[in-house]
Amino acid sequence: MKTWLAAVLLPFLIAVVIVAEPLRPAAQTQYQPQAQLCVDGTGNTLCSKLPAYIGEDSRLGLTVGYNGLYGEPPRSAAEDVQTPFDNMAWQMFVALSWAADSTAKPPAQGLTAPGPRVWQTYTKVSALFGNSKVRAGCTQALALPKFYIGSDGNGKPAPNNEEYLQASTNLPLIDVNGNWTLFERRVNAIEASYLRAPQGLSAQTLTTRNGQLNFIKNNPKGAEFTSSASVADGKNGSIEIKAAWRVLDPAKDDASKYFTQNILLAVAGDLVSNGKPFCRSEKVGLVGMHILQRNPFVEKNKALLAQWIWATFEHVDNAPLAQAPCNVSNGCGDPGTPTYWINQPSCGPAAPVSGAHYSFYGPPQSGQGTNIAPQGPSGAKTQFPWNPRPPYAQGGTTPATAMPQAVRCWQIYPTTSALNTQWRNALGSVKSVFQNYMLIGTQWGGQLEPPTPPNPVPANAVPGMLSNMTLETYIQNYNGSNSSLPGPGSCVSCHNFATLVDGKTSANFSFLPGLVDPVATRSMIKTAR
């Protein structure tokens, strides 16, 4: 059986992610998956109900393990293992994007009403683990959300509040206007409750160092985040959100294409090129989002590990697709060829798209590769200093980087692409700005037949590789096989390194408990990736 599987799977290695243009019809195939617009059982109308599980999936009962995203695209719904997860991902994204004060209203109102969305009512991680050591004060009499870019007081950014360094590498992403990309994290009430008092025991809180040490004594197997008790109860498990934002320039950007908010951007003085803190009002647009939900163990679907379901979304205008991307037909090329991208920092030049205006890809620069990390000014106290005024990433008199040349390295899987078209059309029909976002992929815990060369990828999740261009720009192709390189471009493989404060007890795939020791957390995340 394994020999047969290997022969079938080898020619068609992994396709995970990417679509470049909005609302372009997916390539016609004999089988087309169907969007389930609501988890209520009908699936005919967009709704604000947040799903808790994928529901029935006959493919999950296979004893040989998942076929996953390898091999030929499915020829029928019975062969389609990916679509239930992708539909759940879209259902989560849409329900979380409903206006928080309009969840009882129909989609034409709930998805277009102004104000915070459901996920923006979730708890910020700083409310659980405390603020950064140094934050800028905001004296403006404006009732706006605050984005604190805090520090350790010695020129190093701290991860407690909002950030401008990607967790995967401790490197920033700069947009075409020369501004740093901003990141925020939130958790739902279920996860916040567990972090504060696992099993209701506040003495074992995971939000302090001493609490974690007490927890470890009584729970040597580690953390076990709350999931729904069963499929039948329909209750959600723990949810983590990570969002990426870019500062919009009214002279250059069309804000109507983005979900936006006005914020007070507060940057600690030791991170600013002139040494002075600032707090300034800015309009920011959503460009990326991770959604993680802890799923339950279900006997009939026991091949789905009781871990997390990971969904990641991006704005359609973030970046172009590479000319020779990794895809379902050719994997990532053959070793030794110019288009073999595994464990390479770049995946080649972008495919030309006439008239496109991207957020993270500017006019090509001579001799500059794609997805190359920025370099900070030599000898500066802060590796990536803030300019006191936009463009924020210029670092005073010494440019912090060349123009961004970010591209997508993985082409979207065919069934996910087809679903994207359907979901985005449904959102367009109610004139929602969220029609301008796309699902990059959905990953879940499962066991695969070990992948074989020439395109080895991690085998502890399906699909084996998944990354968000705004959140993991520089590691899209890394598989974690070489300790001298960044860690894997896979959500599950990376978060498998997450531990509690002792550095060895499992944190159940979440890096958040590490915020009790921000310096160690920053180091651990970089090492893990």
Coordinates of C-alpha atoms in Angstrom, one line a residue:
M1 CA 0.0 0.0 0.0
K2 CA 2.8 2.5 0.9
T3 CA 4.7 1.7 -2.3
W4 CA 1.5 2.3 -4.3
L5 CA 0.8 5.6 -2.5
A6 CA 4.3 6.8 -3.0
A7 CA 4.1 6.1 -6.7
V8 CA 0.9 8.0 -7.0
L9 CA 1.8 10.9 -4.8
L10 CA 5.3 11.6 -6.0
P11 CA 4.5 13.3 -9.3
F12 CA 2.1 15.8 -7.7
L13 CA 3.7 17.2 -4.6
I14 CA 2.1 19.9 -2.5
A15 CA 0.2 22.9 -3.5
V16 CA -0.8 25.3 -0.8
V17 CA -1.5 28.8 -1.3
I18 CA -1.8 31.5 -3.6
V19 CA -4.1 33.4 -5.8
A20 CA -3.0 36.7 -7.3
E21 CA -5.9 38.5 -8.8
P22 CA -9.3 39.2 -7.4
L23 CA -12.5 37.6 -8.6
R24 CA -10.9 35.7 -11.4
P25 CA -12.8 32.5 -12.1
A26 CA -11.0 29.3 -11.1
A27 CA -9.9 27.0 -13.8
Q28 CA -12.7 24.7 -14.8
T29 CA -12.3 21.1 -13.7
Q30 CA -14.6 18.2 -13.8
Y31 CA -15.3 18.5 -10.1
Q32 CA -16.1 21.9 -8.5
P33 CA -16.4 22.1 -4.7
Q34 CA -19.3 24.1 -3.2
A35 CA -19.1 26.9 -0.8
Q36 CA -21.2 26.4 2.4
L37 CA -21.9 30.0 3.3
C38 CA -23.2 29.2 6.8
V39 CA -22.7 26.5 9.4
D40 CA -26.4 26.3 10.1
G41 CA -26.9 23.3 7.7
T42 CA -28.3 25.2 4.7
G43 CA -25.2 27.0 3.6
N44 CA -27.1 29.2 1.2
T45 CA -26.7 32.6 2.9
L46 CA -23.8 34.3 4.7
C47 CA -24.3 34.3 8.4
S48 CA -22.7 35.4 11.7
K49 CA -22.6 31.9 13.3
L50 CA -19.1 31.0 14.2
P51 CA -18.3 27.3 13.4
A52 CA -16.8 25.0 16.0
Y53 CA -15.8 22.0 13.9
I54 CA -15.6 20.9 10.3
G55 CA -18.5 18.6 10.5
E56 CA -18.7 15.4 8.6
D57 CA -15.8 14.4 6.4
S58 CA -15.7 10.9 5.1
R59 CA -12.1 11.1 4.0
L60 CA -10.9 11.4 7.6
G61 CA -11.6 7.8 8.3
L62 CA -8.9 6.5 6.0
T63 CA -6.5 4.2 7.8
V64 CA -3.6 5.0 5.6
G65 CA -3.5 8.7 6.6
Y66 CA -4.5 11.8 4.8
N67 CA -3.9 12.2 1.1
G68 CA -3.9 15.9 2.0
L69 CA -3.0 18.3 -0.8
Y70 CA -0.7 15.9 -2.6
G71 CA -1.6 14.1 -5.8
E72 CA -4.3 14.9 -8.3
P73 CA -7.1 17.3 -7.4
P74 CA -10.2 15.4 -6.2
R75 CA -12.6 14.1 -8.8
S76 CA -15.7 14.1 -6.4
A77 CA -16.8 15.4 -3.1
A78 CA -16.1 11.9 -1.6
E79 CA -12.4 12.4 -2.5
D80 CA -12.2 16.0 -1.4
V81 CA -10.6 16.2 2.0
Q82 CA -9.7 19.9 1.8
T83 CA -13.0 21.7 1.2
P84 CA -14.6 21.0 4.6
F85 CA -11.7 22.8 6.3
D86 CA -11.6 25.6 3.8
N87 CA -15.4 26.2 4.2
M88 CA -14.9 26.3 8.0
A89 CA -12.1 28.8 7.5
W90 CA -14.3 31.1 5.4
Q91 CA -17.2 30.6 7.9
M92 CA -14.9 31.7 10.7
F93 CA -13.5 34.7 8.8
V94 CA -17.0 36.0 7.8
A95 CA -18.5 35.4 11.3
L96 CA -15.6 37.2 12.9
S97 CA -15.8 40.0 10.4
W98 CA -19.4 40.8 11.3
A99 CA -19.9 44.2 13.0
A100 CA -19.8 43.4 16.7
D101 CA -23.0 45.3 17.4
S102 CA -24.9 43.9 14.4
T103 CA -24.5 40.1 14.7
A104 CA -28.3 39.7 14.7
K105 CA -28.7 41.7 11.5
P106 CA -28.6 40.2 7.9
P107 CA -25.3 40.1 6.0
A108 CA -26.1 43.3 3.9
Q109 CA -26.0 45.2 7.2
G110 CA -23.8 43.1 9.5
L111 CA -20.9 42.9 7.0
T112 CA -21.1 46.6 5.9
A113 CA -21.9 48.4 9.2
P114 CA -19.1 50.6 10.6
G115 CA -17.4 49.9 13.9
P116 CA -15.3 47.1 15.5
R117 CA -15.8 43.6 14.2
V118 CA -16.5 40.5 16.4
W119 CA -12.8 39.6 16.7
Q120 CA -11.9 43.1 17.8
T121 CA -13.9 42.6 21.0
Y122 CA -11.6 39.7 21.9
T123 CA -9.0 40.2 24.6
K124 CA -5.6 41.7 23.7
V125 CA -2.6 39.6 24.9
S126 CA -1.3 42.6 26.8
A127 CA -4.4 42.5 29.0
L128 CA -3.4 39.0 30.1
F129 CA 0.4 39.2 30.2
G130 CA 1.1 42.9 30.9
N131 CA 2.4 45.7 28.9
S132 CA 5.9 46.2 27.5
K133 CA 8.4 47.8 29.9
V134 CA 8.4 51.1 28.0
R135 CA 5.5 52.6 26.1
A136 CA 4.9 56.0 24.6
G137 CA 2.1 58.0 26.3
C138 CA -0.8 59.4 24.3
T139 CA -2.2 62.7 25.4
Q140 CA -4.5 63.3 22.5
A141 CA -8.1 63.6 23.5
L142 CA -9.2 61.0 20.8
A143 CA -11.2 57.9 21.6
L144 CA -9.2 55.7 19.3
P145 CA -7.7 52.2 19.7
K146 CA -4.1 52.4 20.7
F147 CA -1.3 50.4 19.0
Y148 CA 1.6 50.5 21.4
I149 CA 5.0 49.6 19.9
G150 CA 6.8 49.1 23.1
S151 CA 10.4 48.3 24.1
D152 CA 12.7 46.9 26.8
G153 CA 14.0 50.4 27.4
N154 CA 17.3 49.6 25.6
G155 CA 16.4 49.9 22.0
K156 CA 14.9 46.4 21.6
P157 CA 11.2 46.0 20.6
A158 CA 9.1 44.1 23.1
P159 CA 6.4 41.6 22.1
N160 CA 3.8 42.3 24.8
N161 CA 1.7 44.8 22.9
E162 CA 1.5 45.4 19.1
E163 CA 4.6 44.6 17.1
Y164 CA 6.4 45.4 13.9
L165 CA 8.7 42.4 13.9
Q166 CA 7.4 39.1 12.6
A167 CA 7.2 36.4 15.2
S168 CA 8.7 33.9 12.7
T169 CA 12.1 35.6 12.3
N170 CA 12.2 38.9 14.3
L171 CA 12.3 40.7 11.0
P172 CA 10.0 43.5 9.8
L173 CA 8.0 43.9 6.6
I174 CA 8.0 47.2 4.8
D175 CA 5.3 48.3 2.4
V176 CA 5.6 50.2 -0.8
N177 CA 5.1 53.5 1.0
G178 CA 8.1 52.9 3.3
N179 CA 6.1 52.0 6.4
W180 CA 6.5 49.1 8.8
T181 CA 3.7 46.5 8.9
L182 CA 2.0 46.3 12.2
F183 CA 0.8 43.1 14.0
E184 CA -1.7 42.6 16.8
R185 CA -2.9 39.4 18.7
R186 CA -6.2 38.7 20.5
V187 CA -7.8 35.6 22.1
N188 CA -11.5 34.8 22.6
A189 CA -13.0 34.7 26.1
I190 CA -12.7 30.9 26.3
E191 CA -8.9 31.0 25.8
A192 CA -8.5 34.0 28.0
S193 CA -10.3 32.2 30.8
Y194 CA -8.0 29.1 30.4
L195 CA -4.8 31.2 30.4
R196 CA -5.9 33.1 33.6
A197 CA -7.0 29.9 35.4
P198 CA -6.5 26.5 33.8
Q199 CA -9.2 24.2 35.1
G200 CA -10.4 27.1 37.2
L201 CA -7.2 27.2 39.3
S202 CA -5.9 30.7 39.4
A203 CA -2.9 29.6 41.4
Q204 CA -1.8 27.8 38.2
T205 CA -2.3 30.7 35.9
L206 CA -0.4 30.7 32.7
T207 CA -0.1 34.5 32.7
T208 CA 2.7 34.7 35.2
R209 CA 6.0 32.9 35.7
N210 CA 5.2 31.6 39.1
G211 CA 1.8 30.4 38.0
Q212 CA 3.3 28.4 35.2
L213 CA 5.8 26.8 37.5
N214 CA 2.9 25.7 39.7
F215 CA 1.0 24.5 36.7
I216 CA 4.0 22.4 35.5
K217 CA 4.3 20.6 38.9
N218 CA 0.7 19.5 38.6
N219 CA 0.4 19.0 34.8
P220 CA 3.7 17.4 33.6
K221 CA 2.1 16.7 30.2
G222 CA 1.6 20.4 29.6
A223 CA -1.1 22.8 28.6
E224 CA -4.3 21.6 27.0
F225 CA -6.3 24.5 25.6
T226 CA -10.1 24.3 25.8
S227 CA -11.9 22.8 22.9
S228 CA -15.6 22.3 22.4
A229 CA -16.8 19.4 24.5
S230 CA -18.2 17.6 21.5
V231 CA -19.3 18.3 18.0
A232 CA -22.9 18.1 19.1
D233 CA -22.7 21.0 21.6
G234 CA -21.6 23.5 18.8
K235 CA -19.6 25.5 21.3
N236 CA -16.4 27.1 20.2
G237 CA -13.0 26.1 21.5
S238 CA -10.1 28.5 22.2
I239 CA -9.5 31.0 19.4
E240 CA -6.3 33.0 18.7
I241 CA -6.3 35.8 16.2
K242 CA -3.2 37.5 14.7
A243 CA -3.8 40.4 12.4
A244 CA -1.5 42.4 10.1
W245 CA -2.1 46.0 9.3
R246 CA -0.4 48.6 7.0
V247 CA -0.5 52.4 7.4
L248 CA -2.5 53.8 4.5
D249 CA -1.4 56.9 2.6
P250 CA -4.5 58.9 1.4
A251 CA -2.5 60.2 -1.6
K252 CA -1.4 56.7 -2.7
D253 CA -3.8 54.1 -1.4
D254 CA -7.5 53.4 -2.0
A255 CA -8.8 52.9 1.5
S256 CA -12.2 51.7 0.2
K257 CA -10.5 48.4 -0.7
Y258 CA -9.5 47.6 2.9
F259 CA -11.2 47.0 6.2
T260 CA -9.8 50.0 8.0
Q261 CA -9.6 51.6 11.4
N262 CA -8.2 54.8 12.8
I263 CA -5.7 54.2 15.6
L264 CA -3.3 56.1 17.8
L265 CA 0.1 54.8 16.9
A266 CA 2.4 55.1 20.0
V267 CA 6.1 54.3 19.6
A268 CA 8.6 54.1 22.5
G269 CA 11.3 56.7 22.3
D270 CA 14.3 54.3 22.3
L271 CA 12.9 52.8 19.1
V272 CA 12.7 56.2 17.3
S273 CA 15.7 57.6 15.3
N274 CA 15.7 60.9 17.2
G275 CA 15.1 59.2 20.6
K276 CA 11.8 60.8 21.2
P277 CA 8.5 58.9 21.7
F278 CA 5.5 59.8 19.6
C279 CA 1.8 59.1 19.5
R280 CA 0.1 59.9 16.2
S281 CA -3.3 59.2 14.6
E282 CA -3.1 57.0 11.5
K283 CA -5.6 55.1 9.3
V284 CA -4.5 51.4 8.9
G285 CA -5.8 48.8 6.5
L286 CA -6.1 45.0 7.3
V287 CA -3.7 43.0 5.1
G288 CA -3.5 39.6 6.8
M289 CA -5.1 37.4 9.4
H290 CA -4.4 34.1 11.1
I291 CA -7.4 32.4 12.8
L292 CA -6.6 29.4 15.1
Q293 CA -9.3 27.4 16.8
R294 CA -8.8 24.4 19.1
N295 CA -10.7 21.4 17.8
P296 CA -12.1 18.5 19.8
F297 CA -11.4 14.8 19.5
V298 CA -14.1 13.0 17.6
E299 CA -14.1 9.2 17.5
K300 CA -15.4 8.9 13.9
N301 CA -12.9 11.5 12.8
K302 CA -10.0 10.4 15.0
A303 CA -7.5 10.9 12.1
L304 CA -8.0 14.6 12.7
L305 CA -5.7 15.2 15.7
A306 CA -7.2 17.1 18.6
Q307 CA -5.0 20.1 18.1
W308 CA -5.9 23.3 16.3
I309 CA -7.4 24.2 12.9
W310 CA -5.3 27.0 11.3
A311 CA -6.8 29.4 8.7
T312 CA -4.9 32.2 7.1
F313 CA -6.2 35.1 5.0
E314 CA -4.7 38.0 3.1
H315 CA -5.8 41.0 1.1
V316 CA -5.8 40.3 -2.6
D317 CA -3.4 43.2 -3.4
N318 CA -0.6 42.2 -1.1
A319 CA 1.9 40.8 -3.6
P320 CA 2.2 39.0 -6.9
L321 CA 2.7 35.3 -7.4
A322 CA 6.2 34.1 -8.4
Q323 CA 6.9 33.3 -12.0
A324 CA 7.7 29.7 -11.2
P325 CA 5.8 29.0 -7.9
C326 CA 5.6 25.7 -6.0
N327 CA 2.3 24.1 -7.1
V328 CA 0.4 20.8 -7.3
S329 CA 1.9 19.9 -10.7
N330 CA 5.6 20.3 -10.2
G331 CA 6.1 20.6 -6.4
C332 CA 9.0 23.1 -6.0
G333 CA 11.1 22.0 -8.9
D334 CA 13.9 19.5 -8.9
P335 CA 17.1 19.8 -6.8
G336 CA 19.9 21.5 -8.6
T337 CA 17.6 23.5 -11.0
P338 CA 17.1 27.3 -10.9
T339 CA 13.5 26.9 -9.8
Y340 CA 14.1 24.6 -6.8
W341 CA 12.8 26.8 -4.0
I342 CA 12.9 24.5 -0.9
N343 CA 15.2 26.1 1.8
Q344 CA 15.9 29.1 -0.5
P345 CA 15.3 32.7 0.7
S346 CA 13.8 33.7 -2.6
C347 CA 11.4 32.0 -5.0
G348 CA 12.4 33.9 -8.1
P349 CA 11.0 37.0 -9.9
A350 CA 7.3 37.8 -9.8
A351 CA 4.9 36.9 -12.6
P352 CA 4.1 40.2 -14.5
V353 CA 0.5 41.5 -13.9
S354 CA -0.4 44.5 -15.9
G355 CA -1.7 47.5 -14.0
A356 CA -1.5 45.9 -10.6
H357 CA -0.8 48.1 -7.5
Y358 CA 0.6 45.9 -4.7
S359 CA 1.2 46.8 -1.1
F360 CA 4.5 44.9 -0.7
Y361 CA 5.9 44.7 -4.2
G362 CA 7.4 47.8 -5.9
P363 CA 9.1 48.3 -9.2
P364 CA 11.9 45.7 -9.6
Q365 CA 15.3 46.9 -8.5
S366 CA 18.5 45.8 -10.3
G367 CA 20.2 43.0 -8.5
Q368 CA 17.6 42.7 -5.8
G369 CA 16.1 39.3 -5.1
T370 CA 12.6 38.6 -3.8
N371 CA 11.6 38.0 -0.2
I372 CA 15.0 39.3 1.0
A373 CA 14.9 40.6 4.6
P374 CA 15.6 44.3 5.2
Q375 CA 18.9 45.4 6.8
G376 CA 18.9 48.0 9.5
P377 CA 21.4 51.0 9.6
S378 CA 24.9 49.9 10.6
G379 CA 25.8 50.7 14.2
A380 CA 22.4 51.9 15.3
K381 CA 21.2 51.1 18.9
T382 CA 17.9 49.9 17.4
Q383 CA 18.2 47.5 14.5
F384 CA 15.1 48.7 12.8
P385 CA 14.5 52.3 14.0
W386 CA 11.3 54.3 13.4
N387 CA 11.3 57.6 11.6
P388 CA 9.5 60.2 13.7
R389 CA 7.1 60.8 10.8
P390 CA 6.0 58.8 7.8
P391 CA 7.5 57.0 6.0
Y392 CA 8.2 55.3 9.3
A393 CA 10.7 52.7 8.0
Q394 CA 13.3 55.1 6.7
G395 CA 15.3 55.1 10.0
G396 CA 16.3 58.7 9.9
T397 CA 19.2 59.5 7.5
T398 CA 20.1 55.9 6.8
P399 CA 17.5 53.8 4.8
A400 CA 16.5 50.7 6.6
T401 CA 15.9 48.7 3.5
A402 CA 15.5 48.8 -0.3
M403 CA 12.0 48.8 -1.8
P404 CA 10.0 45.7 -0.8
Q405 CA 10.0 42.9 -3.3
A406 CA 7.7 40.3 -1.7
V407 CA 6.2 37.6 -3.8
R408 CA 4.1 34.5 -3.1
C409 CA 6.0 31.3 -3.4
W410 CA 3.1 28.8 -3.3
Q411 CA 0.2 28.6 -5.7
I412 CA -3.2 28.1 -4.3
Y413 CA -4.7 24.6 -4.3
P414 CA -7.4 24.2 -7.0
T415 CA -10.3 23.5 -4.8
T416 CA -9.4 26.4 -2.4
S417 CA -9.1 28.7 -5.4
A418 CA -12.6 27.7 -6.6
L419 CA -14.0 28.3 -3.1
N420 CA -12.4 31.7 -2.9
T421 CA -14.2 32.8 -6.0
Q422 CA -17.6 31.7 -4.6
W423 CA -17.1 33.2 -1.2
R424 CA -15.8 36.5 -2.6
N425 CA -18.7 36.7 -5.0
A426 CA -21.1 36.2 -2.1
L427 CA -19.4 39.0 -0.1
G428 CA -19.4 41.2 -3.2
S429 CA -23.2 40.6 -3.6
V430 CA -23.7 42.4 -0.2
K431 CA -21.1 45.1 -1.1
S432 CA -18.8 44.1 1.8
V433 CA -15.2 45.2 1.8
F434 CA -14.3 41.7 2.8
Q435 CA -14.7 40.6 -0.8
N436 CA -11.2 41.9 -1.2
Y437 CA -9.7 39.2 1.0
M438 CA -8.8 35.6 0.1
L439 CA -8.1 32.3 1.9
I440 CA -4.5 31.4 1.6
G441 CA -5.0 27.9 3.1
T442 CA -6.3 25.9 6.0
Q443 CA -4.0 23.5 8.0
W444 CA -4.8 20.8 10.5
G445 CA -3.1 18.2 12.5
G446 CA -2.8 14.8 10.7
Q447 CA -0.5 12.0 9.8
L448 CA 0.8 11.8 6.2
E449 CA 2.6 9.2 4.2
P450 CA 6.2 10.5 4.6
P451 CA 6.9 12.9 1.7
T452 CA 9.8 12.0 -0.5
P453 CA 12.3 14.0 -2.5
P454 CA 12.6 16.1 -4.5
N455 CA 10.2 18.2 -2.5
P456 CA 10.4 17.3 1.2
V457 CA 7.9 19.1 3.4
P458 CA 6.9 18.5 7.1
A459 CA 4.7 15.5 7.6
N460 CA 2.9 16.4 10.9
A461 CA 0.1 18.5 9.3
V462 CA -2.0 18.9 6.2
P463 CA -1.0 20.7 4.1
G464 CA 2.6 20.3 4.9
M465 CA 3.5 23.9 4.2
L466 CA 1.4 27.0 4.9
S467 CA 2.4 30.6 5.5
N468 CA 1.0 34.1 5.3
M469 CA 3.0 36.5 3.2
T470 CA 2.4 39.4 5.6
L471 CA 3.2 37.4 8.8
E472 CA 5.9 35.0 7.5
T473 CA 7.4 36.7 4.5
Y474 CA 10.9 35.2 4.6
I475 CA 10.3 31.6 5.4
Q476 CA 7.7 30.5 2.8
N477 CA 10.0 27.8 1.4
Y478 CA 11.9 26.5 4.5
N479 CA 11.0 23.0 5.7
G480 CA 13.0 22.9 9.0
S481 CA 15.4 20.2 7.9
N482 CA 18.5 22.3 8.3
S483 CA 19.2 23.8 11.7
S484 CA 21.3 26.6 10.3
L485 CA 18.3 27.9 8.4
P486 CA 15.0 29.5 9.6
G487 CA 12.4 27.1 10.8
P488 CA 9.6 25.6 8.7
G489 CA 7.1 27.5 6.7
S490 CA 4.3 25.5 8.4
C491 CA 2.1 26.7 11.2
V492 CA 1.9 23.4 13.0
S493 CA 5.6 22.5 12.6
C494 CA 6.6 25.9 14.0
H495 CA 4.2 26.0 16.9
N496 CA 5.1 22.5 17.9
F497 CA 8.2 24.2 19.5
A498 CA 6.1 26.2 21.9
T499 CA 6.8 25.5 25.6
L500 CA 6.0 26.9 29.0
V501 CA 8.5 28.9 31.1
D502 CA 10.7 25.9 31.8
G503 CA 11.6 25.5 28.1
K504 CA 10.4 21.9 27.9
T505 CA 6.8 21.5 29.0
S506 CA 4.4 21.7 26.1
A507 CA 2.4 24.9 25.6
N508 CA 0.0 23.1 23.3
F509 CA 1.1 24.9 20.1
S510 CA 0.7 28.4 21.5
F511 CA 3.6 30.8 22.0
L512 CA 1.5 33.2 24.1
P513 CA 2.4 31.7 27.5
G514 CA 6.0 32.6 26.7
L515 CA 5.0 36.3 27.1
V516 CA 5.7 35.9 30.8
D517 CA 9.3 36.2 29.8
P518 CA 9.3 38.5 26.7
V519 CA 13.1 38.3 26.1
A520 CA 13.2 34.5 26.1
T521 CA 10.0 34.4 24.0
R522 CA 11.5 36.5 21.3
S523 CA 14.6 34.3 21.2
M524 CA 12.6 31.1 21.3
I525 CA 10.3 32.1 18.4
K526 CA 13.2 33.0 16.2
T527 CA 15.0 29.8 17.0
A528 CA 11.8 27.8 16.3
R529 CA 11.3 29.3 13.0

